[in-house]
Short mmCIF file of C-alpha atoms and ligand atoms in Angstrom, two decimals:
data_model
loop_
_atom_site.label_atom_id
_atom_site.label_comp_id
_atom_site.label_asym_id
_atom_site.label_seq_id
_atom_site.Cartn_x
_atom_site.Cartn_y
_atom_site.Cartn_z
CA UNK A 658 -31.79 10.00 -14.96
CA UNK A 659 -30.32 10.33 -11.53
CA UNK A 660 -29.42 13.57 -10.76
CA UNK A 661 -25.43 13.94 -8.96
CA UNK A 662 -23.93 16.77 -7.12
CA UNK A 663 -21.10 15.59 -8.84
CA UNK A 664 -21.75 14.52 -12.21
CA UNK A 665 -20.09 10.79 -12.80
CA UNK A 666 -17.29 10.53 -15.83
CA UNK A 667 -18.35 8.94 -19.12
CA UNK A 668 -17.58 5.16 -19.06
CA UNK A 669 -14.31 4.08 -20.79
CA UNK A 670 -12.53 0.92 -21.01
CA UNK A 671 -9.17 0.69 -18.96
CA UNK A 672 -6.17 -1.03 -20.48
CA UNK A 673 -3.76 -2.50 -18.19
CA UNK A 674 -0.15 -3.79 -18.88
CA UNK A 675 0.37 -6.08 -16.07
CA UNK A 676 4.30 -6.71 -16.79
CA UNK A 677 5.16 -2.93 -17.25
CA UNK A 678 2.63 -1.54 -14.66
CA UNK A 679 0.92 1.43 -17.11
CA UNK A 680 -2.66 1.59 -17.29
CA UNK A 681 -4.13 3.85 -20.77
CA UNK A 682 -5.65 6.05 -20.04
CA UNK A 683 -3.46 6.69 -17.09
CA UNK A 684 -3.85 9.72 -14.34
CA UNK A 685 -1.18 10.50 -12.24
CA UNK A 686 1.62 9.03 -10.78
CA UNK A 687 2.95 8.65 -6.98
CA UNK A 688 6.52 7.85 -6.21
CA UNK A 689 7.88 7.36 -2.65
CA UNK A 690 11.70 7.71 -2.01
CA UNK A 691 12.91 6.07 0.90
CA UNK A 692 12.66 9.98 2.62
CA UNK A 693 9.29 9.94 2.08
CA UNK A 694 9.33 6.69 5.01
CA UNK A 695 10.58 8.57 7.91
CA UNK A 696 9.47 6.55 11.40
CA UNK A 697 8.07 3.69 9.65
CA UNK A 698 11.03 1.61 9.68
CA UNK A 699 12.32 0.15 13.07
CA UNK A 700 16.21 0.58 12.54
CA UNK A 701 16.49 4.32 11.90
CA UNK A 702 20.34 4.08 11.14
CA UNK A 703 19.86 1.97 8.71
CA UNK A 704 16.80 3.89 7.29
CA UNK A 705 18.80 7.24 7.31
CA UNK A 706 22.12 5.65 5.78
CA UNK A 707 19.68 4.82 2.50
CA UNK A 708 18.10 8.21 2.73
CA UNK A 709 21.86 9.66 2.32
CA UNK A 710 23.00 6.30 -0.14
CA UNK A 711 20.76 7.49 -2.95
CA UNK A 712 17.47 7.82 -1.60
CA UNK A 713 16.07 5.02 -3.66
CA UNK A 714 12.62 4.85 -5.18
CA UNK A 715 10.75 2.66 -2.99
CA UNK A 716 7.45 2.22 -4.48
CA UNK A 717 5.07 3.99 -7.49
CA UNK A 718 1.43 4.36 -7.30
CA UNK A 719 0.13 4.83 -11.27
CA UNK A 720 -3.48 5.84 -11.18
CA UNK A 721 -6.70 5.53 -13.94
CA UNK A 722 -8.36 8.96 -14.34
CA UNK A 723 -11.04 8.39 -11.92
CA UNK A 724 -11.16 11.34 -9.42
CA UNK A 725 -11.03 10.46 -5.88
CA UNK A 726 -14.43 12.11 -5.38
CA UNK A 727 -17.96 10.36 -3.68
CA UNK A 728 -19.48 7.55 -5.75
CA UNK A 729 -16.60 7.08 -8.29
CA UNK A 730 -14.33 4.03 -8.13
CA UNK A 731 -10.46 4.45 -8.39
CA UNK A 732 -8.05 2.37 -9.40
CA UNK A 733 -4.31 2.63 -9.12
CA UNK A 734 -1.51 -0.04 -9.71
CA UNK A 735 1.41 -0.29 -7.28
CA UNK A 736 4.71 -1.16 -7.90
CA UNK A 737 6.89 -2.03 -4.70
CA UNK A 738 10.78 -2.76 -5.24
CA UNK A 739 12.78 -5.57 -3.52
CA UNK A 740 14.53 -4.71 -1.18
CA UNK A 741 15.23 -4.49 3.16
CA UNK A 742 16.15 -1.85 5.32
CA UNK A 743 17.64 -3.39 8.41
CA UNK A 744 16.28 -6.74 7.80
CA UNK A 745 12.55 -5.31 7.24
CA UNK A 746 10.95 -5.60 4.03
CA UNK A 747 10.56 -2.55 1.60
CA UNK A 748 7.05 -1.56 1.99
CA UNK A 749 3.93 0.94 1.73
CA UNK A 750 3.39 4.04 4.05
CA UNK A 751 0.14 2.05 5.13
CA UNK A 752 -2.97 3.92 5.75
CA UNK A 753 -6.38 4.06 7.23
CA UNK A 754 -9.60 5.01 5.04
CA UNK A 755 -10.94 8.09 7.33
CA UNK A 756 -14.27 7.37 5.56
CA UNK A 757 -14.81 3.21 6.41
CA UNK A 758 -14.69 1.76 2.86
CA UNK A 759 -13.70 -1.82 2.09
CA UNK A 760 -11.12 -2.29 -0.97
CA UNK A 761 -10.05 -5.44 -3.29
CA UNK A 762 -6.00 -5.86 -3.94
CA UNK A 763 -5.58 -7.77 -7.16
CA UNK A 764 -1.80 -9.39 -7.31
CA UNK A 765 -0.58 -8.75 -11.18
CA UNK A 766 3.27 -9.81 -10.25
CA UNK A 767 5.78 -10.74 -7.86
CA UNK A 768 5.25 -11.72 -4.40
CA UNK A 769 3.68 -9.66 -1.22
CA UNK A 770 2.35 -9.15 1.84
CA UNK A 771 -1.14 -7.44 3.19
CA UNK A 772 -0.51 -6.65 6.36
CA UNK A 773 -3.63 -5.43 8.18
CA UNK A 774 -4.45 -4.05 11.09
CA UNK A 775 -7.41 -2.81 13.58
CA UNK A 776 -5.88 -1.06 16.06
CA UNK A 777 -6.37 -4.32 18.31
CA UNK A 778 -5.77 -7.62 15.33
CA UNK A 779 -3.95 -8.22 12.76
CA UNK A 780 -4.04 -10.31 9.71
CA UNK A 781 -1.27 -11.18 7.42
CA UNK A 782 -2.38 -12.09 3.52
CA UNK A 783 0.04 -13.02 0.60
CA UNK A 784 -0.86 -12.30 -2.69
CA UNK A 785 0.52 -13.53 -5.88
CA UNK A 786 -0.32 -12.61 -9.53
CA UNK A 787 -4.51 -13.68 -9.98
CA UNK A 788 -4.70 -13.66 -6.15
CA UNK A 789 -7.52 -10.79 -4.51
CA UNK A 790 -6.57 -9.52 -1.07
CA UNK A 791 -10.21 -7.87 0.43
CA UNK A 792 -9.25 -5.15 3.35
CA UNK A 793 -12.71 -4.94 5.33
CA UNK A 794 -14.20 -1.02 6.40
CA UNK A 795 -12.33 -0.47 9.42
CA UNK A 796 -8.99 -2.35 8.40
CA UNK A 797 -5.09 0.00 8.29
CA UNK A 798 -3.28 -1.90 5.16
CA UNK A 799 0.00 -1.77 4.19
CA UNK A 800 1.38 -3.58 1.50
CA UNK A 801 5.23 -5.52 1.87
CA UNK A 802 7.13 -6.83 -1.04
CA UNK A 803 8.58 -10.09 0.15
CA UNK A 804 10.58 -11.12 -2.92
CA UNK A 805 13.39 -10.57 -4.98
CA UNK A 806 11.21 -8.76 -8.10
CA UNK A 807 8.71 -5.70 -8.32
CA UNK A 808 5.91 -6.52 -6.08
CA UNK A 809 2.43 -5.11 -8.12
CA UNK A 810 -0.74 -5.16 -7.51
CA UNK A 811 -3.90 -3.38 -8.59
CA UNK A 812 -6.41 -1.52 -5.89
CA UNK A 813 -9.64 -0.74 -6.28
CA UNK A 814 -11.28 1.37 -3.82
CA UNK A 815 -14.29 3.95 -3.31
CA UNK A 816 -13.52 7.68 -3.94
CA UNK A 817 -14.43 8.93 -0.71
CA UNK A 818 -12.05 6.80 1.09
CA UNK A 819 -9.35 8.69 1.94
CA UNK A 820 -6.44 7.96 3.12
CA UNK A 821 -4.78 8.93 6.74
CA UNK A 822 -1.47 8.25 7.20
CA UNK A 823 -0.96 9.66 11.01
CA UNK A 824 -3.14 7.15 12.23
CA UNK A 825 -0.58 4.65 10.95
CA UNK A 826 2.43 6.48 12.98
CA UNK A 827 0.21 6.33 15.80
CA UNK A 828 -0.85 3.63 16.16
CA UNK A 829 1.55 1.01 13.80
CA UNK A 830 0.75 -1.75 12.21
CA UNK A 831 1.02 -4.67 14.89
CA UNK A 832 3.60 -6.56 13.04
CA UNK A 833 6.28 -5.78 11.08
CA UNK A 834 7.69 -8.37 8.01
CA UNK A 835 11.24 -9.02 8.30
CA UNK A 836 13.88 -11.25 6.03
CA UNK A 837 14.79 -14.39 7.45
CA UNK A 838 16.89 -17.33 5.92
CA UNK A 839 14.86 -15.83 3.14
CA UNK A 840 11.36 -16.35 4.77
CA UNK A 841 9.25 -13.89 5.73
CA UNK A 842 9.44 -13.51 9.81
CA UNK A 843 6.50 -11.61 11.26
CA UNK A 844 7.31 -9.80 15.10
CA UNK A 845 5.77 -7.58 16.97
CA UNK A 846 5.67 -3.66 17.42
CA UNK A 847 7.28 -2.96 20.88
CA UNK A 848 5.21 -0.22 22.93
CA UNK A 849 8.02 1.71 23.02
CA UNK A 850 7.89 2.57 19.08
CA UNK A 851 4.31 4.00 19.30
CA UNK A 852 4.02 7.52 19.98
C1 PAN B 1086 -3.48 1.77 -2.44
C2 PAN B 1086 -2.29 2.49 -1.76
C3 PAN B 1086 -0.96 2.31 -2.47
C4 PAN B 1086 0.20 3.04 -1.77
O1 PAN B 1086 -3.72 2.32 -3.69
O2 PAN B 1086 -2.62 3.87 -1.64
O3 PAN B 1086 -0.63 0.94 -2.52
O4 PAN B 1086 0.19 2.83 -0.38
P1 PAN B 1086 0.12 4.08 0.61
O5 PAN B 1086 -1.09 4.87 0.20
O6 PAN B 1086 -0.03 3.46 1.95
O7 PAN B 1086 1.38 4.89 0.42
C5 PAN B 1086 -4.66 1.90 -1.51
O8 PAN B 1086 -4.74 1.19 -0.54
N1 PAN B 1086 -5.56 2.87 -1.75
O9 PAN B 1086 -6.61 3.05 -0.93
ZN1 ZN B 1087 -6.43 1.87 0.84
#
């Protein structure tokens, strides 16, 4: 047997309700306000008058119980709301893995949007229920929800990822996913909203 500094959890079978986004057994459970998305929308106004308007749950990140440790395997399902905040879709933080691990995106329902970038291109993915998005070592993701129901999806991603978030306020995303005539218009970051 191989020996582990970190002994690996017993195997276990995963159940996952696709339509109500619970996975059994389940870990814990992430939820982003709109507060929790200071500087990552372009119209600050607008983001601060739905900070004050309710602060609405944004998105919720249910996890399985495998630790976020070396060698394991997480997975996590993410629910995204509809919904637009000065014309830009509601969305995901975004993130970098600190430690350069790929990671597989698995649509379950709704509609969305990988956007990817890094730090020089950027690639735009939409993923539907049965569709796989696959963010290459190296690659910021954040995930948009560019329709009218709960955007979720389920990632899969090695434990000793990580996830940094400043490198996202740094550096943005490239593009940003706004509503338009109810299509999905992609522009550019201007140099002036990167610190
Ligand atoms: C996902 C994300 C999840 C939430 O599980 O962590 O969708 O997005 P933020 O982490 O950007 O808030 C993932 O990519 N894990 O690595
Ligand atoms: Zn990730």
């Amino acid at each position: 047997m191989t020996s582990y500094a970190t002994p690996p959890i017993s195997p276990f079978l995963l159940t996952l309700d696709a339509s109500n986004a619970t996975l059994e057994p389940q870990g814990s459970t992430l939820v982003r306000r709109m507060s929790d998305l200071g500087g990552l929308f372009a119209d600050v106004p607008a983001w601060e008058r739905a900070v004050a308007d309710g602060d609405p749950i944004v998105y919720t990140v249910v996890s399985s119980p495998v630790p976020e440790i070396p060698r394991e395997l997480p997975q996590s399902v993410t629910t995204i709301h509809p919904g637009t905040i000065g014309g830009e879709f509601w969305m995901t933080k975004g993130h970098q893995h600190p430690d350069p691990q790929g990671e597989i995106y698995l649509g379950l329902g709704g509609c969305g949007g990988l956007l990817l970038f890094d730090g020089e291109r950027t690639e735009w993915l939409e993923i539907t229920p049965g569709v796989v998005g696959y963010i290459p070592p190296g690659w910021a993701h954040r995930s948009v929800n560019i329709g009218d129901e709960p955007y979720r999806f389920l990632a899969v991603y090695p434990g000793s990822a990580g996830h940094d978030y400043g490198w996202v306020l740094k550096h943005g995303m490239g593009l940003r996913a706004r509503k338009s005539d109810s299509q999905v218009e992609l522009v550019p970051f201007t140099p002036t909203e990167l610190g």
